[in-house]
Short mmCIF file of C-alpha atoms in Angstrom, two decimals:
data_model
loop_
_atom_site.label_atom_id
_atom_site.label_comp_id
_atom_site.label_asym_id
_atom_site.label_seq_id
_atom_site.Cartn_x
_atom_site.Cartn_y
_atom_site.Cartn_z
CA MET L 424 0.38 62.05 39.70
CA ALA L 425 -1.05 63.38 36.29
CA TYR L 426 -3.05 61.33 34.11
CA VAL L 427 -2.65 60.82 31.11
CA PRO L 428 -5.94 58.85 29.21
CA GLY L 429 -3.36 57.33 25.95
CA VAL L 430 -1.70 55.26 27.96
CA ALA L 431 -4.89 53.81 30.54
CA LEU L 432 -5.91 52.95 26.93
CA LEU L 433 -2.64 51.07 25.76
CA ALA L 434 -3.03 48.89 28.29
CA ALA L 435 -6.36 48.49 28.67
CA LEU L 436 -5.69 47.30 24.83
CA VAL L 437 -2.86 44.79 26.03
CA VAL L 438 -4.95 43.01 28.76
CA GLY L 439 -7.99 41.96 26.54
CA CYS L 440 -5.55 41.25 23.91
CA SER L 441 -4.13 38.87 26.41
CA ALA L 442 -7.22 37.29 27.54
CA GLY L 443 -7.88 36.43 23.91
CA ALA L 444 -4.57 34.81 23.22
CA ASP L 445 -5.31 32.47 26.79
CA GLY L 446 -9.11 31.55 25.73
CA ASN L 447 -6.97 30.19 22.90
CA ALA L 448 -4.14 28.26 24.51
CA ASN L 449 -6.86 27.08 26.68
CA GLY L 450 -8.41 25.66 23.53
CA THR L 451 -12.06 27.30 22.75
CA ASP L 452 -12.55 27.31 19.23
CA SER L 453 -12.76 30.64 17.80
CA LYS L 454 -15.23 28.33 14.98
CA ALA L 455 -17.74 26.00 17.26
CA GLY L 456 -18.38 23.28 15.79
CA SER L 457 -16.32 22.22 13.16
CA PRO L 458 -14.94 18.55 13.05
CA THR L 459 -11.25 17.92 14.28
CA VAL L 460 -9.49 15.05 11.59
CA THR L 461 -7.01 13.33 12.67
CA PRO L 462 -4.42 12.31 9.82
CA ALA L 463 -4.24 8.27 9.70
CA PRO L 464 -0.77 6.82 10.45
CA PRO L 465 1.71 7.20 7.68
CA GLY L 466 2.99 3.32 5.85
CA LYS L 467 6.35 2.00 7.27
CA TYR L 468 8.05 2.03 4.17
CA LEU L 469 9.37 5.93 2.64
CA THR L 470 11.61 3.89 0.02
CA LEU L 471 11.74 0.58 -1.96
CA PRO L 472 14.67 -1.85 -2.26
CA ALA L 473 16.43 -2.06 -6.11
CA PRO L 474 14.67 -5.16 -7.41
CA CYS L 475 17.78 -6.97 -9.36
CA ARG L 476 19.72 -6.72 -6.48
CA ALA L 477 17.09 -8.30 -4.02
CA VAL L 478 17.68 -11.70 -4.59
CA PRO L 479 20.62 -13.33 -3.65
CA ARG L 480 23.44 -14.96 -6.77
CA SER L 481 23.76 -17.93 -3.99
CA THR L 482 19.75 -17.44 -4.38
CA LEU L 483 19.43 -16.65 -8.23
CA LYS L 484 21.43 -20.41 -9.05
CA ASP L 485 19.61 -22.33 -6.78
CA LEU L 486 16.02 -20.84 -8.64
CA LEU L 487 18.08 -20.70 -12.50
CA PRO L 488 19.35 -24.40 -12.35
CA GLY L 489 21.54 -24.37 -15.02
CA ALA L 490 22.36 -20.78 -15.80
CA ALA L 491 25.15 -21.67 -13.72
CA GLU L 492 27.13 -23.30 -15.66
CA LEU L 493 27.41 -20.68 -19.17
CA PRO L 494 30.31 -18.56 -19.55
CA ALA L 495 31.20 -16.07 -17.07
CA ASP L 496 29.92 -14.14 -19.11
CA GLN L 497 26.15 -14.73 -20.02
CA GLN L 498 26.41 -15.50 -16.37
CA ASP L 499 26.78 -11.97 -15.06
CA LYS L 500 23.72 -11.04 -17.63
CA VAL L 501 21.20 -13.80 -16.56
CA PHE L 502 22.25 -12.03 -12.97
CA ARG L 503 22.11 -8.41 -13.97
CA GLY L 504 18.39 -9.82 -13.94
CA SER L 505 15.88 -6.79 -16.14
CA ALA L 506 14.50 -4.08 -14.39
CA ALA L 507 11.23 -3.56 -15.18
CA VAL L 508 10.55 -0.02 -16.95
CA THR L 509 8.35 1.43 -14.32
CA TYR L 510 6.93 5.39 -14.03
CA ASP L 511 7.56 5.72 -10.18
CA THR L 512 10.60 3.44 -9.04
CA ASP L 513 9.54 5.31 -5.05
CA ARG L 514 6.21 3.43 -5.68
CA LYS L 515 6.15 0.17 -8.23
CA VAL L 516 9.57 -1.58 -9.06
CA GLY L 517 10.87 -4.61 -10.26
CA CYS L 518 13.06 -7.58 -12.46
CA SER L 519 12.71 -10.14 -13.75
CA TRP L 520 15.47 -13.17 -14.56
CA LYS L 521 15.15 -16.64 -17.13
CA SER L 522 17.74 -19.15 -17.64
CA ASP L 523 17.58 -22.40 -20.75
CA ALA L 524 18.64 -25.49 -19.91
CA PRO L 525 19.16 -28.32 -21.87
CA ASN L 526 15.79 -29.84 -20.38
CA ALA L 527 13.55 -26.59 -19.33
CA THR L 528 13.61 -22.56 -18.98
CA ARG L 529 13.04 -21.17 -15.30
CA SER L 530 11.16 -17.59 -14.85
CA LEU L 531 11.24 -16.00 -12.46
CA SER L 532 10.15 -12.24 -11.27
CA VAL L 533 9.09 -9.86 -8.78
CA ASP L 534 7.55 -7.11 -7.62
CA PHE L 535 7.21 -3.82 -5.13
CA GLU L 536 4.54 -1.85 -4.95
CA ARG L 537 4.14 1.07 -2.33
CA VAL L 538 0.62 1.64 -1.38
CA VAL L 539 0.49 5.38 0.07
CA SER L 540 -2.95 6.35 0.92
CA TYR L 541 -4.13 9.81 -0.55
CA ASP L 542 -7.13 10.25 1.39
CA PRO L 543 -5.78 11.49 5.31
CA ALA L 544 -9.01 9.31 6.90
CA VAL L 545 -7.31 6.59 5.47
CA SER L 546 -4.13 5.07 6.25
CA ASP L 547 -1.01 3.73 3.84
CA ASP L 548 -2.03 0.01 5.72
CA ASP L 549 -5.45 -0.10 5.06
CA ARG L 550 -5.31 1.17 1.16
CA ALA L 551 -2.71 -1.89 0.89
CA ASP L 552 -5.07 -4.25 2.42
CA THR L 553 -7.39 -3.38 -0.07
CA VAL L 554 -5.42 -3.29 -2.78
CA TYR L 555 -3.75 -6.76 -1.65
CA ALA L 556 -6.90 -7.86 -1.01
CA LYS L 557 -8.41 -6.71 -4.92
CA LYS L 558 -5.89 -9.62 -5.98
CA GLU L 559 -6.01 -11.92 -3.58
CA LYS L 560 -9.96 -12.19 -4.91
CA ALA L 561 -9.19 -11.70 -8.49
CA ALA L 562 -7.07 -15.02 -7.51
CA GLY L 563 -10.24 -17.08 -6.76
CA LEU L 564 -9.40 -17.32 -3.41
CA SER L 565 -11.46 -16.07 -0.11
CA SER L 566 -9.40 -15.87 3.38
CA SER L 567 -12.82 -16.62 4.71
CA ALA L 568 -12.65 -20.21 4.60
CA THR L 569 -10.47 -22.61 5.46
CA THR L 570 -9.50 -25.62 4.14
CA GLY L 571 -6.34 -27.29 2.99
CA PRO L 572 -3.77 -28.68 4.95
CA PRO L 573 -2.44 -27.24 9.29
CA ALA L 574 -1.26 -23.86 8.98
CA GLU L 575 -2.63 -23.17 6.08
CA LYS L 576 -5.75 -21.68 4.80
CA GLY L 577 -7.94 -20.49 1.49
CA GLY L 578 -10.73 -21.46 -0.49
CA LYS L 579 -12.37 -20.31 -3.92
CA GLY L 580 -14.40 -17.35 -4.37
CA GLU L 581 -16.48 -14.93 -6.99
CA GLU L 582 -13.34 -13.72 -9.49
CA SER L 583 -13.14 -9.70 -10.10
CA GLU L 584 -11.57 -7.19 -11.81
CA GLU L 585 -8.07 -7.66 -12.10
CA SER L 586 -5.97 -4.89 -10.15
CA GLU L 587 -6.25 -1.54 -10.92
CA THR L 588 -2.77 -1.52 -9.53
CA SER L 589 -1.24 -3.43 -12.54
CA GLU L 590 -1.36 -0.01 -15.16
CA GLY L 591 1.48 1.53 -16.04
CA SER L 592 3.84 -0.75 -15.33
CA GLY L 593 5.13 -0.50 -18.33
CA LYS L 594 7.03 -3.66 -17.97
CA ALA L 595 6.81 -6.60 -20.52
CA GLU L 596 5.18 -9.47 -19.99
CA ASP L 597 7.04 -13.16 -19.89
CA PRO L 598 5.95 -15.34 -21.70
CA ALA L 599 4.67 -17.87 -19.26
CA ASP L 600 2.57 -15.51 -17.23
CA THR L 601 0.98 -14.05 -19.91
CA ASP L 602 -0.50 -18.06 -20.60
CA ALA L 603 -0.78 -18.06 -16.87
CA ASP L 604 -3.10 -15.52 -17.21
CA ALA L 605 -5.40 -16.07 -20.33
CA THR L 606 -5.42 -20.17 -17.78
CA GLY L 607 -7.47 -17.52 -15.39
CA SER L 608 -7.25 -19.12 -11.84
CA ALA L 609 -6.95 -23.11 -10.47
CA GLU L 610 -10.36 -24.96 -10.43
CA PRO L 611 -9.42 -27.56 -7.71
CA SER L 612 -10.51 -30.61 -8.32
CA PRO L 613 -12.66 -33.29 -5.98
CA SER L 614 -9.38 -33.79 -4.27
CA GLY L 615 -8.18 -30.31 -3.26
CA SER L 616 -5.43 -30.23 -6.49
CA SER L 617 -5.28 -28.56 -9.82
CA GLY L 618 -5.87 -31.88 -11.36
CA GLY L 619 -4.24 -34.34 -8.90
CA SER L 620 -3.59 -35.72 -5.17
CA THR L 621 -2.37 -33.93 -2.62
CA ASP L 622 0.38 -35.63 -1.58
CA GLY L 623 2.66 -35.89 -3.67
CA THR L 624 0.82 -38.88 -5.43
CA PRO L 625 2.26 -39.02 -9.55
CA GLY L 626 -0.90 -37.02 -11.60
CA SER L 627 -1.93 -37.80 -14.93
CA SER L 628 -2.30 -33.03 -15.88
CA SER L 629 -0.02 -31.77 -13.15
CA SER L 630 3.40 -32.44 -12.30
CA PRO L 631 5.26 -35.78 -11.35
CA GLU L 632 5.17 -34.26 -7.65
CA GLU L 633 1.24 -33.00 -7.36
CA ALA L 634 1.24 -29.44 -6.10
CA LEU L 635 -1.07 -28.22 -2.95
CA PRO L 636 -3.69 -26.00 -4.59
CA SER L 637 -3.73 -22.93 -4.39
CA ARG L 638 -4.09 -20.97 -0.38
CA ILE L 639 -3.84 -18.66 1.98
CA LEU L 640 -0.85 -18.73 3.34
CA ASP L 641 0.10 -18.09 7.45
CA ASN L 642 2.54 -16.88 8.67
CA LEU L 643 4.70 -14.32 5.71
CA GLY L 644 4.06 -10.71 5.51
CA ASP L 645 0.48 -9.14 6.87
CA ALA L 646 -0.92 -11.20 4.72
CA ALA L 647 -0.10 -14.03 1.56
CA PHE L 648 -1.29 -16.14 -0.43
CA LEU L 649 0.33 -18.53 -3.44
CA GLN L 650 -2.49 -18.95 -6.73
CA ASP L 651 -1.18 -22.05 -8.74
CA LEU L 652 -1.63 -22.86 -12.43
CA PRO L 653 -0.06 -25.97 -14.76
CA LYS L 654 -0.85 -26.13 -17.43
CA GLN L 655 -3.25 -28.06 -18.33
CA ALA L 656 -2.24 -31.98 -20.58
CA GLY L 657 -2.45 -31.44 -24.08
CA SER L 658 -1.61 -28.02 -24.76
CA PRO L 659 0.81 -27.21 -27.67
CA ALA L 660 3.79 -25.77 -24.79
CA ARG L 661 3.55 -26.79 -21.20
CA HIS L 662 4.55 -24.72 -18.86
CA HIS L 663 3.46 -24.53 -14.41
CA THR L 664 3.27 -21.17 -13.00
CA VAL L 665 3.44 -20.05 -9.53
CA SER L 666 2.82 -16.63 -7.81
CA VAL L 667 3.00 -15.98 -4.18
CA VAL L 668 1.97 -12.80 -3.75
CA PHE L 669 1.96 -11.55 0.74
CA ARG L 670 1.54 -7.57 2.09
CA THR L 671 4.16 -6.74 4.72
CA SER L 672 2.47 -2.53 5.77
CA ASN L 673 1.67 -1.06 2.86
CA VAL L 674 4.33 -2.27 1.08
CA VAL L 675 2.42 -5.66 -1.48
CA VAL L 676 5.09 -8.40 -3.12
CA THR L 677 4.53 -9.87 -5.84
CA VAL L 678 6.84 -13.06 -6.77
CA ARG L 679 6.16 -14.63 -9.98
CA TYR L 680 8.75 -19.03 -10.94
CA ALA L 681 7.89 -20.77 -14.04
CA GLU L 682 9.17 -23.20 -15.88
CA GLN L 683 8.30 -24.44 -19.64
CA PRO L 684 10.04 -28.09 -20.33
CA ALA L 685 12.04 -28.52 -23.67
CA LEU L 686 9.79 -31.49 -24.37
CA ILE L 687 6.20 -31.32 -24.21
CA THR L 688 6.57 -35.38 -22.57
CA GLN L 689 7.82 -33.62 -19.76
CA VAL L 690 6.16 -32.32 -16.98
CA PRO L 691 7.18 -29.70 -14.73
CA ASP L 692 7.98 -30.72 -10.65
CA GLY L 693 4.57 -27.90 -9.45
CA ARG L 694 5.27 -29.07 -5.23
CA GLU L 695 9.03 -27.95 -6.16
CA LEU L 696 7.90 -24.57 -7.61
CA GLN L 697 5.87 -23.59 -4.43
CA GLU L 698 8.61 -25.13 -1.74
CA LYS L 699 10.99 -22.50 -4.18
CA ALA L 700 9.01 -19.55 -4.97
CA GLN L 701 7.67 -19.38 -0.85
CA ALA L 702 10.74 -19.69 -0.04
CA LEU L 703 12.62 -16.41 -1.67
CA ALA L 704 9.05 -14.91 -0.52
CA ARG L 705 9.71 -15.25 3.33
CA LYS L 706 13.54 -14.59 2.15
CA LEU L 707 12.04 -10.59 1.23
CA ALA L 708 9.94 -10.03 4.03
CA GLU L 709 12.40 -11.16 6.09
CA THR L 710 15.09 -8.05 3.98
CA LEU L 711 11.60 -5.33 4.26
CA SER L 712 11.79 -6.25 7.75
CA GLU L 713 14.73 -5.41 9.09
#
């Protein structure tokens, strides 16, 4: 047989390339010592619900007394709600409702924020937990302390700067919310409430049915707290605002529920406001989990 040098050289090159490919396939890194980073897992939620349809009409009727007695066209306007102006509806949305009854005005708002981490080493859930923790600390609470009734824990911590996530929502503030922010976090009295006892007996500076103080909540999402901000007695326009904030995976939800009586001699029922705000928050958490 004749010997062809060119064919032999080509065969040698093919064998060499195959060996190199096999080496890489077996896990040999051409850049020895370079670290490999495993990206953190993404959050559970990739979208947010339509905020003005997140609360059922039957629930709105309960939360906004007096609205059901309005003419049909006015009812539709109240129950339709007012969507918050946001610049990225994939990341932050909200809606608010308000009804005027003869004896009081009640307002409700819900806000959804989907947190995304742009650091491959930090998961969306961890980043959302940081956002939630800032809100909890700004409310004067700390999940490391325990007080209050069974199945609920909470304590007062140091005040902190407002969460950076409040920027850019573009939503007009509700008068009750504005005043609540100016009031600051509620200071628990020695009895453990924001101005009265916690056994449901009437108090002089809060409500006919005394509300429990601001506190950490259990069994709501991955973490949750309630902030109770009653307007102090003697103020020109007394109102009571309750906020429930919870996190589930990479979404942080805020529910605000407030009442302002028509007369300064009337006092909102703080316990009722807390119970209804918590009930709505739990419904929203269940809806998100579906």
